[in-house]
């Protein structure tokens, strides 16, 4: 970390600041320039509060040289992490095709969709049991019963299952779930992240609507710093001024993340766009951008889905998408 | 709710849709126009999934005529809500001046600040005990011990206390807290909101960084629909492209909210701007925009605060701010 | 266009409004519902000021049923437009690979780059002669001399040239330019658009940093309504809160635009990301999303480019990119 | 300007970079630290391309210590600039109350409004003659004739007039205009700014919808660097995800600008919010935030205005607004 002091800072002021920094177990290297004085802070700067440092009268600016995340950092872990999810893998060249309905609605529905997406190449089944809804009056999911139905679909197809947890108090219900999803709205629910860090389950961590790539990595760090290294990152659109799509899918995040971290990155074009007609082009684009997986909503009867039908594909649409995604991946190798 | 059907929709298709809408206990009024057919949906449309309706082939667009929030809606509750917080009030002409340090650090600190802000006109004391921090390696607050120190400061000054709860499992520790704050990152932690709705405590609900005004009201609705009507809304800046300030304080939200809801609205210029030099002008602006209160960070030694020192005022700065805010309010009456 | 009136509107008020609408040569169809009255406006509603209509006391909301753009609208022109650019084509299955340096710097440089990109499959040469720069003190381009050098490069390679015009007073200098580029900052310089509409030259119109997809189409409409139908749209990133990339490339815009308009759409991953390491993945993603072309910065010596070197590829990097883009396109057919 | 080099940079590489920097007439001061090497660049760094410098392999990051704007910079010009506009002044304690209709429509209208706003304390008259409209089919203003009508209103009331210029070719028509407005969409029309810099007329420069505060100052610099120091800055809302208001008024920009520049800052709450009911609270807030003036739309018959009626006040509404703004300003002194 580099702190640049304002012109006119006295040697006493500089010394006072250096002493204070040393109380934080940092080594400080002083470079006295013609125009400015630069302090190089050496040691564990991840605990240093940049905002506080910037607030000091004598400090012009502060700049991190090293990123504030460690366990998620590719610099300290150059090889891609491969997360094992039951019989499937993701990362390091393994591509995950995650598909399924927005919400679990019935045994018949979830098994039918699971069989269809498996036949089209899906490697994991997704389905919402606990549903975060903006309105308290909207359908909130089948909850525990929904998880039981997902497990039946797993039994019928062998597909590992991915489903969202909203509240740590329901963790017991997720004992047989293969991947626990943390939704965009909970990306900075730090207490939840810490608790999930104490499990060994793969966690699919969705980027928040207004969260930066670095904040996503810091949230992954919350999970990893508690001992769980099985984190899968998910880009699902950010909030911008554009209203033609529900959110703006930030596909450059895939390449930026691959540069910064060894963790696998999946893309969810269904929630990002909110429009079925945009799912296929955005899934192709995600694969071309180098994503380690995509997560797509598929429903056997989109027009009657209890929620998010607008963005679901039919099984035949998913089948075509899946084949083309596979071909695009072959081009990139 | 109005649904506009596409040109070319057949009478059979229209009838099919109408039947389906009626299964949701809605009355449907059909207006057959030259260019388009318009359906008026009458009944409890707050449960209708607009996205689903829009996704249907034959539907051009859907428009809510009534807002999806009820208990927070000024239409059904025209008078301002006045929330009573121990010996203080907020809303309906009562202005809350909430001040205190970002984090509780020691008994001496919190009592000293509490006495200073009380002397300058504060009506409530704020202080963080549980601190949401982007990094797992940063100071996370004094937790339960911090709440005990806030209660000592209340004993010493009589000021009711406001502090943030991050996790419902810690609710017991908040038994004597006067106002429970829900932070911006938890604004859509719906399970947390529901649990707080079951208490009778005043809740200060901060707007999320990327949440619309309507979403803020829907989150208030989560609390109110469980029986707790003591909700105070808080504007604290939204995330935009501008980097000169930490966030962009959306002061028009104050007037928009007063139009839509009867709940009181406070403004937090400290977190919004992240810069001490901007706190006073933004506090004045908030008061002039008609806010029911402001929440300001004050520290007895800003340069040494463990977090967020960059945005804290000294007691003399707060004293001047408080006097001018009072005068601006007098102009508006 | 649909106008929904507020409950409680009197028949006289409705009649007054209808009369006023008829003065604008609109037919009005009235649907009297139980809850609301809906007016259907029939005729040339592109001239109706929606904001004004919404401002009227009695009006609850106004909704366009038809888009406000006509000549760019796919509804009235279902086939893809193919723009002919000298010996190249774009749109309707023809893909444009546009490459070249950010700025023209010397005859040697531009010819060397032109030969290199041609050998790697480029179909057009780009290069800046007039450079829009945030600072008045920064290099502003070689201007007319730069255009002359581009024409020499065209002579040497046969590649048609694309370059930006900032000011209509310089139009004469563009007489032999094949495609005139309108930069993001000028997307709503309406007088400039009108003048370009009077030429027959192909116009490459870049989306503004904070402009919606619909506004981009309305700006295309400014050009087309003056008689020039040779408009090529360009997505080059929008401004959001994320700072890891210069802008956020909105690839869903490609698919949204293909749905709304018959005009070709190209993507500029160089300016969008501002980082050379992200150009290839975003170019692949753009091709996979169905773009009709990509525009990439290539420099023979990126480290010494006078501007924007940070985002330029070397010729070998471009060669690899070009080959993979071609293969991805083959998958999509 | 500070450039921080990556760990592992060899002395030869460093020397190569230093030589190159010296070719730009910069002095370079090298600080060799334990972890990093820091280069201090001394001289006219406003011409240095930060992006290029960052793009070099060996450079970790680059940081400006001094702002890239000079003539607008308060550091070099500590006293507030007072712009004289005929018989009115703005800045340095002089407050401008600018009011008038969105568009000039007729002699009767503009004179009636001018007389009304003058009676209520307006110090300048605004009115659009050239109107930038998103749609080529919408009313584009009375153009030269509109300016003539504004001049008649000036004759009748003595109020200096403010009106927008969209195209430098129309400059002659503005010979008697007191303040030339540059609209948000033209904020980075650099050729236009340069031409206006060659006049001596006061320029009211509106912030672009997606432009940072620093970019606004760089655009002011374009005008000032050509010799015209009479620049008035205008905050009029930025584009964000929130749709309750047309744009999000960034009032913190007022205080940020006052810190960075000596130029006066006015606020336009009418265009920012797009809603008449929000104009007064936002005008009060702007005054409380320390603005040097406000610009408000007033129409004698809002319901029939040809454009932007939704955001216009009636003369009695403006009268009340004007009196309260005056009182708020008295509190701040």
Short mmCIF file of N, CA, C and O in Angstrom, two decimals, chain C residues 146-252:
data_model
loop_
_atom_site.label_atom_id
_atom_site.label_comp_id
_atom_site.label_asym_id
_atom_site.label_seq_id
_atom_site.Cartn_x
_atom_site.Cartn_y
_atom_site.Cartn_z
N UNK C 146 -4.31 13.52 -41.33
CA UNK C 146 -4.56 12.12 -40.96
C UNK C 146 -5.46 11.43 -41.97
O UNK C 146 -5.26 10.25 -42.32
N UNK C 147 -6.46 12.17 -42.45
CA UNK C 147 -7.36 11.58 -43.45
C UNK C 147 -6.58 11.27 -44.73
O UNK C 147 -6.76 10.21 -45.35
N UNK C 148 -5.68 12.16 -45.11
CA UNK C 148 -4.87 11.89 -46.31
C UNK C 148 -4.04 10.62 -46.15
O UNK C 148 -3.93 9.82 -47.09
N UNK C 149 -3.53 10.43 -44.96
CA UNK C 149 -2.72 9.22 -44.74
C UNK C 149 -3.60 7.96 -44.78
O UNK C 149 -3.18 6.92 -45.28
N UNK C 150 -4.81 8.07 -44.24
CA UNK C 150 -5.74 6.93 -44.33
C UNK C 150 -6.01 6.58 -45.79
O UNK C 150 -6.08 5.40 -46.17
N UNK C 151 -6.16 7.62 -46.61
CA UNK C 151 -6.45 7.37 -48.03
C UNK C 151 -5.25 6.70 -48.71
O UNK C 151 -5.42 5.85 -49.58
N UNK C 152 -4.05 7.05 -48.28
CA UNK C 152 -2.87 6.36 -48.83
C UNK C 152 -2.88 4.88 -48.41
O UNK C 152 -2.53 4.00 -49.19
N UNK C 153 -3.29 4.64 -47.19
CA UNK C 153 -3.35 3.25 -46.72
C UNK C 153 -4.42 2.48 -47.49
O UNK C 153 -4.27 1.30 -47.79
N UNK C 154 -5.50 3.17 -47.82
CA UNK C 154 -6.53 2.53 -48.64
C UNK C 154 -5.97 2.18 -50.02
O UNK C 154 -6.20 1.08 -50.54
N UNK C 155 -5.23 3.12 -50.57
CA UNK C 155 -4.63 2.89 -51.88
C UNK C 155 -3.70 1.68 -51.84
O UNK C 155 -3.69 0.85 -52.75
N UNK C 156 -2.97 1.58 -50.74
CA UNK C 156 -1.98 0.50 -50.63
C UNK C 156 -2.62 -0.86 -50.40
O UNK C 156 -2.05 -1.90 -50.75
N UNK C 157 -3.81 -0.88 -49.79
CA UNK C 157 -4.37 -2.17 -49.37
C UNK C 157 -5.75 -2.46 -49.95
O UNK C 157 -6.22 -3.60 -49.90
N UNK C 158 -6.43 -1.44 -50.44
CA UNK C 158 -7.79 -1.65 -50.91
C UNK C 158 -8.83 -1.65 -49.83
O UNK C 158 -10.03 -1.78 -50.11
N UNK C 159 -8.42 -1.49 -48.56
CA UNK C 159 -9.41 -1.49 -47.47
C UNK C 159 -10.16 -0.17 -47.43
O UNK C 159 -9.55 0.90 -47.37
N UNK C 160 -11.49 -0.21 -47.42
CA UNK C 160 -12.25 1.02 -47.20
C UNK C 160 -11.95 1.57 -45.80
O UNK C 160 -11.60 0.82 -44.88
N UNK C 161 -12.10 2.88 -45.62
CA UNK C 161 -11.68 3.49 -44.35
C UNK C 161 -12.85 4.09 -43.57
O UNK C 161 -13.82 4.60 -44.14
N UNK C 162 -12.70 3.98 -42.25
CA UNK C 162 -13.69 4.47 -41.29
C UNK C 162 -12.99 5.47 -40.39
O UNK C 162 -11.97 5.13 -39.78
N UNK C 163 -13.53 6.69 -40.30
CA UNK C 163 -12.88 7.65 -39.39
C UNK C 163 -13.91 8.65 -38.88
O UNK C 163 -14.95 8.86 -39.50
N UNK C 164 -13.62 9.22 -37.72
CA UNK C 164 -14.61 10.03 -37.00
C UNK C 164 -14.62 11.48 -37.45
O UNK C 164 -13.57 12.11 -37.62
N UNK C 165 -15.84 12.00 -37.60
CA UNK C 165 -16.05 13.42 -37.87
C UNK C 165 -16.63 14.05 -36.60
O UNK C 165 -17.58 13.52 -36.02
N UNK C 166 -16.05 15.16 -36.15
CA UNK C 166 -16.52 15.78 -34.91
C UNK C 166 -17.32 17.04 -35.17
O UNK C 166 -17.98 17.55 -34.26
N UNK C 167 -17.22 17.57 -36.37
CA UNK C 167 -17.72 18.92 -36.61
C UNK C 167 -18.14 19.00 -38.08
O UNK C 167 -17.32 18.71 -38.97
N UNK C 168 -19.35 19.38 -38.33
CA UNK C 168 -19.87 19.34 -39.70
C UNK C 168 -19.08 20.27 -40.63
O UNK C 168 -19.01 20.03 -41.84
N UNK C 169 -18.42 21.28 -40.06
CA UNK C 169 -17.66 22.22 -40.90
C UNK C 169 -16.47 21.55 -41.58
O UNK C 169 -15.89 22.10 -42.50
N UNK C 170 -16.10 20.35 -41.12
CA UNK C 170 -14.96 19.66 -41.73
C UNK C 170 -15.42 18.61 -42.75
O UNK C 170 -14.60 17.82 -43.23
N UNK C 171 -16.71 18.61 -43.08
CA UNK C 171 -17.26 17.54 -43.95
C UNK C 171 -16.51 17.39 -45.27
O UNK C 171 -16.31 16.27 -45.76
N UNK C 172 -16.07 18.52 -45.84
CA UNK C 172 -15.37 18.45 -47.13
C UNK C 172 -14.15 17.53 -47.07
O UNK C 172 -13.82 16.85 -48.04
N UNK C 173 -13.50 17.52 -45.93
CA UNK C 173 -12.31 16.68 -45.78
C UNK C 173 -12.63 15.20 -45.85
O UNK C 173 -11.75 14.36 -46.03
N UNK C 174 -13.91 14.86 -45.68
CA UNK C 174 -14.33 13.45 -45.64
C UNK C 174 -14.87 12.96 -46.99
O UNK C 174 -15.45 11.88 -47.05
N UNK C 175 -14.64 13.74 -48.03
CA UNK C 175 -15.24 13.40 -49.33
C UNK C 175 -14.90 11.99 -49.79
O UNK C 175 -15.74 11.28 -50.34
N UNK C 176 -13.67 11.53 -49.53
CA UNK C 176 -13.27 10.21 -49.99
C UNK C 176 -13.27 9.16 -48.89
O UNK C 176 -12.84 8.02 -49.10
N UNK C 177 -13.73 9.55 -47.72
CA UNK C 177 -13.82 8.59 -46.62
C UNK C 177 -15.00 7.66 -46.90
O UNK C 177 -16.03 8.10 -47.41
N UNK C 178 -14.85 6.37 -46.58
CA UNK C 178 -15.92 5.42 -46.91
C UNK C 178 -17.03 5.37 -45.87
O UNK C 178 -18.20 5.26 -46.21
N UNK C 179 -16.64 5.40 -44.59
CA UNK C 179 -17.63 5.41 -43.51
C UNK C 179 -17.28 6.53 -42.55
O UNK C 179 -16.16 6.62 -42.06
N UNK C 180 -18.27 7.40 -42.30
CA UNK C 180 -18.07 8.48 -41.32
C UNK C 180 -18.56 8.00 -39.96
O UNK C 180 -19.70 7.56 -39.83
N UNK C 181 -17.69 8.08 -38.98
CA UNK C 181 -18.05 7.66 -37.63
C UNK C 181 -18.55 8.86 -36.83
O UNK C 181 -17.96 9.93 -36.87
N UNK C 182 -19.66 8.65 -36.11
CA UNK C 182 -20.12 9.64 -35.12
C UNK C 182 -19.80 9.06 -33.76
O UNK C 182 -20.25 7.96 -33.42
N UNK C 183 -19.01 9.77 -32.98
CA UNK C 183 -18.55 9.25 -31.70
C UNK C 183 -19.65 9.27 -30.64
O UNK C 183 -20.68 9.93 -30.78
N UNK C 184 -19.38 8.56 -29.56
CA UNK C 184 -20.35 8.43 -28.47
C UNK C 184 -20.78 9.79 -27.93
O UNK C 184 -21.94 10.02 -27.61
N UNK C 185 -19.85 10.72 -27.83
CA UNK C 185 -20.17 12.04 -27.24
C UNK C 185 -21.05 12.88 -28.17
O UNK C 185 -21.63 13.86 -27.75
N UNK C 186 -21.08 12.53 -29.44
CA UNK C 186 -21.90 13.27 -30.40
C UNK C 186 -23.18 12.55 -30.78
O UNK C 186 -23.88 12.98 -31.69
N UNK C 187 -23.50 11.45 -30.08
CA UNK C 187 -24.67 10.67 -30.49
C UNK C 187 -25.95 11.49 -30.47
O UNK C 187 -26.89 11.23 -31.20
N UNK C 188 -26.00 12.50 -29.59
CA UNK C 188 -27.19 13.34 -29.55
C UNK C 188 -26.86 14.77 -29.97
O UNK C 188 -27.52 15.71 -29.53
N UNK C 189 -25.89 14.92 -30.82
CA UNK C 189 -25.61 16.21 -31.47
C UNK C 189 -26.52 16.23 -32.70
O UNK C 189 -26.13 15.88 -33.81
N UNK C 190 -27.77 16.64 -32.46
CA UNK C 190 -28.82 16.41 -33.45
C UNK C 190 -28.57 17.16 -34.75
O UNK C 190 -28.88 16.68 -35.82
N UNK C 191 -27.99 18.35 -34.66
CA UNK C 191 -27.72 19.12 -35.88
C UNK C 191 -26.69 18.40 -36.75
O UNK C 191 -26.80 18.38 -37.97
N UNK C 192 -25.71 17.81 -36.11
CA UNK C 192 -24.71 17.03 -36.84
C UNK C 192 -25.36 15.84 -37.53
O UNK C 192 -25.10 15.55 -38.71
N UNK C 193 -26.25 15.15 -36.81
CA UNK C 193 -26.91 13.98 -37.39
C UNK C 193 -27.74 14.36 -38.61
O UNK C 193 -27.73 13.66 -39.63
N UNK C 194 -28.44 15.48 -38.49
CA UNK C 194 -29.27 15.91 -39.63
C UNK C 194 -28.41 16.17 -40.85
O UNK C 194 -28.76 15.79 -41.97
N UNK C 195 -27.26 16.84 -40.65
CA UNK C 195 -26.40 17.15 -41.80
C UNK C 195 -25.87 15.86 -42.42
O UNK C 195 -25.80 15.74 -43.65
N UNK C 196 -25.52 14.90 -41.60
CA UNK C 196 -25.01 13.63 -42.13
C UNK C 196 -26.12 12.87 -42.85
O UNK C 196 -25.87 12.07 -43.75
N UNK C 197 -27.35 13.14 -42.43
CA UNK C 197 -28.48 12.51 -43.10
C UNK C 197 -28.65 13.00 -44.53
O UNK C 197 -29.27 12.33 -45.36
N UNK C 198 -28.08 14.17 -44.79
CA UNK C 198 -28.21 14.72 -46.15
C UNK C 198 -27.14 14.17 -47.09
O UNK C 198 -27.22 14.37 -48.30
N UNK C 199 -26.12 13.52 -46.53
CA UNK C 199 -25.13 12.86 -47.39
C UNK C 199 -25.66 11.46 -47.69
O UNK C 199 -26.68 11.05 -47.14
N UNK C 200 -24.98 10.73 -48.53
CA UNK C 200 -25.38 9.34 -48.77
C UNK C 200 -24.36 8.38 -48.17
O UNK C 200 -24.43 7.17 -48.36
N UNK C 201 -23.38 8.94 -47.48
CA UNK C 201 -22.30 8.11 -46.95
C UNK C 201 -22.79 7.19 -45.84
O UNK C 201 -23.61 7.59 -45.02
N UNK C 202 -22.22 5.97 -45.76
CA UNK C 202 -22.48 5.14 -44.59
C UNK C 202 -22.00 5.84 -43.32
O UNK C 202 -20.91 6.43 -43.31
N UNK C 203 -22.85 5.79 -42.29
CA UNK C 203 -22.54 6.43 -41.01
C UNK C 203 -22.44 5.35 -39.95
O UNK C 203 -23.36 4.55 -39.80
N UNK C 204 -21.33 5.32 -39.24
CA UNK C 204 -21.20 4.41 -38.10
C UNK C 204 -21.52 5.23 -36.85
O UNK C 204 -20.77 6.13 -36.48
N UNK C 205 -22.66 4.92 -36.24
CA UNK C 205 -23.17 5.73 -35.13
C UNK C 205 -22.93 5.01 -33.81
O UNK C 205 -23.52 3.97 -33.55
N UNK C 206 -22.08 5.58 -32.98
CA UNK C 206 -21.76 4.95 -31.71
C UNK C 206 -22.77 5.33 -30.63
O UNK C 206 -23.20 6.48 -30.56
N UNK C 207 -23.10 4.35 -29.82
CA UNK C 207 -24.01 4.59 -28.70
C UNK C 207 -23.33 5.45 -27.66
O UNK C 207 -22.18 5.21 -27.28
N UNK C 208 -24.04 6.46 -27.14
CA UNK C 208 -23.50 7.31 -26.09
C UNK C 208 -23.34 6.54 -24.79
O UNK C 208 -24.03 5.54 -24.55
N UNK C 209 -22.46 7.04 -23.97
CA UNK C 209 -22.13 6.37 -22.71
C UNK C 209 -23.32 6.18 -21.79
O UNK C 209 -23.34 5.28 -20.97
N UNK C 210 -24.29 7.08 -21.88
CA UNK C 210 -25.43 6.99 -20.97
C UNK C 210 -26.72 6.97 -21.76
O UNK C 210 -27.75 7.41 -21.28
N UNK C 211 -26.63 6.48 -22.97
CA UNK C 211 -27.84 6.48 -23.79
C UNK C 211 -28.46 5.11 -23.89
O UNK C 211 -27.78 4.09 -24.00
N UNK C 212 -29.78 5.11 -23.86
CA UNK C 212 -30.52 3.86 -23.97
C UNK C 212 -30.50 3.37 -25.41
O UNK C 212 -30.20 4.13 -26.35
N UNK C 213 -30.87 2.13 -25.56
CA UNK C 213 -30.97 1.54 -26.89
C UNK C 213 -32.01 2.30 -27.72
O UNK C 213 -31.82 2.55 -28.91
N UNK C 214 -33.09 2.69 -27.08
CA UNK C 214 -34.11 3.43 -27.83
C UNK C 214 -33.58 4.79 -28.29
O UNK C 214 -33.87 5.23 -29.41
N UNK C 215 -32.81 5.47 -27.44
CA UNK C 215 -32.24 6.75 -27.86
C UNK C 215 -31.27 6.58 -29.03
O UNK C 215 -31.19 7.44 -29.91
N UNK C 216 -30.52 5.48 -29.02
CA UNK C 216 -29.62 5.21 -30.15
C UNK C 216 -30.44 5.10 -31.44
O UNK C 216 -30.08 5.68 -32.48
N UNK C 217 -31.56 4.41 -31.35
CA UNK C 217 -32.40 4.26 -32.54
C UNK C 217 -33.03 5.60 -32.95
O UNK C 217 -33.20 5.87 -34.14
N UNK C 218 -33.37 6.43 -31.98
CA UNK C 218 -33.92 7.75 -32.32
C UNK C 218 -32.85 8.61 -33.01
O UNK C 218 -33.16 9.41 -33.89
N UNK C 219 -31.59 8.44 -32.63
CA UNK C 219 -30.53 9.19 -33.30
C UNK C 219 -30.31 8.65 -34.71
O UNK C 219 -30.05 9.44 -35.64
N UNK C 220 -30.41 7.34 -34.88
CA UNK C 220 -30.36 6.78 -36.23
C UNK C 220 -31.50 7.37 -37.07
O UNK C 220 -31.33 7.70 -38.25
N UNK C 221 -32.64 7.52 -36.42
CA UNK C 221 -33.81 8.07 -37.09
C UNK C 221 -33.55 9.50 -37.58
O UNK C 221 -34.04 9.89 -38.65
N UNK C 222 -32.81 10.28 -36.81
CA UNK C 222 -32.45 11.64 -37.25
C UNK C 222 -31.71 11.58 -38.59
O UNK C 222 -31.96 12.38 -39.50
N UNK C 223 -30.77 10.63 -38.72
CA UNK C 223 -30.02 10.50 -39.97
C UNK C 223 -30.93 10.00 -41.09
O UNK C 223 -30.95 10.56 -42.19
N UNK C 224 -31.71 8.97 -40.79
CA UNK C 224 -32.54 8.34 -41.82
C UNK C 224 -33.67 9.25 -42.29
O UNK C 224 -34.05 9.21 -43.45
N UNK C 225 -34.19 10.06 -41.36
CA UNK C 225 -35.33 10.90 -41.74
C UNK C 225 -34.91 12.00 -42.71
O UNK C 225 -35.75 12.64 -43.33
N UNK C 226 -33.60 12.21 -42.85
CA UNK C 226 -33.11 13.18 -43.84
C UNK C 226 -32.76 12.48 -45.15
O UNK C 226 -32.27 13.12 -46.09
N UNK C 227 -32.94 11.16 -45.20
CA UNK C 227 -32.75 10.48 -46.47
C UNK C 227 -31.58 9.52 -46.58
O UNK C 227 -31.39 8.87 -47.60
N UNK C 228 -30.78 9.41 -45.52
CA UNK C 228 -29.62 8.52 -45.58
C UNK C 228 -29.93 7.24 -44.80
O UNK C 228 -30.03 7.26 -43.57
N UNK C 229 -30.07 6.14 -45.51
CA UNK C 229 -30.44 4.89 -44.84
C UNK C 229 -29.24 4.02 -44.49
O UNK C 229 -29.40 2.93 -43.95
N UNK C 230 -28.04 4.50 -44.79
CA UNK C 230 -26.84 3.70 -44.57
C UNK C 230 -26.28 3.90 -43.17
O UNK C 230 -25.22 4.49 -42.99
N UNK C 231 -27.02 3.43 -42.19
CA UNK C 231 -26.59 3.63 -40.81
C UNK C 231 -26.15 2.30 -40.21
O UNK C 231 -26.86 1.30 -40.31
N UNK C 232 -24.97 2.31 -39.60
CA UNK C 232 -24.44 1.15 -38.90
C UNK C 232 -24.39 1.53 -37.42
O UNK C 232 -23.81 2.56 -37.07
N UNK C 233 -25.01 0.74 -36.57
CA UNK C 233 -25.04 1.05 -35.14
C UNK C 233 -23.83 0.42 -34.46
O UNK C 233 -23.35 -0.64 -34.88
N UNK C 234 -23.35 1.04 -33.41
CA UNK C 234 -22.17 0.51 -32.72
C UNK C 234 -22.33 0.56 -31.20
O UNK C 234 -22.49 1.63 -30.62
N UNK C 235 -22.27 -0.62 -30.58
CA UNK C 235 -22.25 -0.72 -29.11
C UNK C 235 -20.80 -0.63 -28.67
O UNK C 235 -19.96 -1.39 -29.15
N UNK C 236 -20.51 0.29 -27.72
CA UNK C 236 -19.12 0.48 -27.29
C UNK C 236 -19.01 0.68 -25.78
O UNK C 236 -18.06 1.28 -25.31
N UNK C 237 -20.00 0.16 -25.05
CA UNK C 237 -19.91 0.22 -23.60
C UNK C 237 -20.70 1.38 -23.03
O UNK C 237 -20.76 2.45 -23.64
N UNK C 238 -21.30 1.15 -21.89
CA UNK C 238 -22.05 2.20 -21.20
C UNK C 238 -21.40 2.47 -19.85
O UNK C 238 -20.61 1.68 -19.35
N UNK C 239 -21.76 3.59 -19.29
CA UNK C 239 -21.14 3.99 -18.03
C UNK C 239 -21.94 3.42 -16.86
O UNK C 239 -23.14 3.66 -16.76
N UNK C 240 -21.26 2.71 -16.01
CA UNK C 240 -21.90 2.13 -14.83
C UNK C 240 -20.99 2.38 -13.63
O UNK C 240 -19.98 3.07 -13.74
N UNK C 241 -21.35 1.79 -12.51
CA UNK C 241 -20.56 1.97 -11.29
C UNK C 241 -19.27 1.15 -11.30
O UNK C 241 -18.37 1.39 -10.49
N UNK C 242 -19.17 0.15 -12.17
CA UNK C 242 -18.01 -0.76 -12.15
C UNK C 242 -16.79 -0.05 -12.71
O UNK C 242 -16.86 0.56 -13.78
N UNK C 243 -15.66 -0.15 -12.01
CA UNK C 243 -14.46 0.55 -12.46
C UNK C 243 -13.36 -0.40 -12.95
O UNK C 243 -12.30 0.06 -13.36
N UNK C 244 -13.63 -1.70 -12.93
CA UNK C 244 -12.59 -2.63 -13.39
C UNK C 244 -12.37 -2.51 -14.89
O UNK C 244 -11.28 -2.81 -15.39
N UNK C 245 -13.40 -2.10 -15.60
CA UNK C 245 -13.29 -1.84 -17.03
C UNK C 245 -13.63 -0.36 -17.26
O UNK C 245 -14.33 0.24 -16.44
N UNK C 246 -13.16 0.20 -18.36
CA UNK C 246 -13.43 1.62 -18.60
C UNK C 246 -14.93 1.87 -18.66
O UNK C 246 -15.46 2.79 -18.04
N UNK C 247 -15.62 1.04 -19.45
CA UNK C 247 -17.08 1.09 -19.49
C UNK C 247 -17.58 -0.34 -19.39
O UNK C 247 -16.79 -1.27 -19.38
N UNK C 248 -18.89 -0.52 -19.34
CA UNK C 248 -19.45 -1.86 -19.28
C UNK C 248 -20.04 -2.19 -20.65
O UNK C 248 -21.00 -1.54 -21.08
N UNK C 249 -19.45 -3.16 -21.32
CA UNK C 249 -19.93 -3.53 -22.65
C UNK C 249 -21.29 -4.21 -22.50
O UNK C 249 -21.42 -5.20 -21.78
N UNK C 250 -22.30 -3.66 -23.16
CA UNK C 250 -23.67 -4.18 -23.04
C UNK C 250 -23.96 -5.07 -24.25
O UNK C 250 -24.56 -4.63 -25.22
N UNK C 251 -23.54 -6.33 -24.15
CA UNK C 251 -23.70 -7.19 -25.33
C UNK C 251 -25.15 -7.59 -25.56
O UNK C 251 -25.53 -7.94 -26.68
N UNK C 252 -25.99 -7.52 -24.53
CA UNK C 252 -27.39 -7.83 -24.78
C UNK C 252 -27.99 -6.81 -25.74
O UNK C 252 -28.98 -7.10 -26.43
#
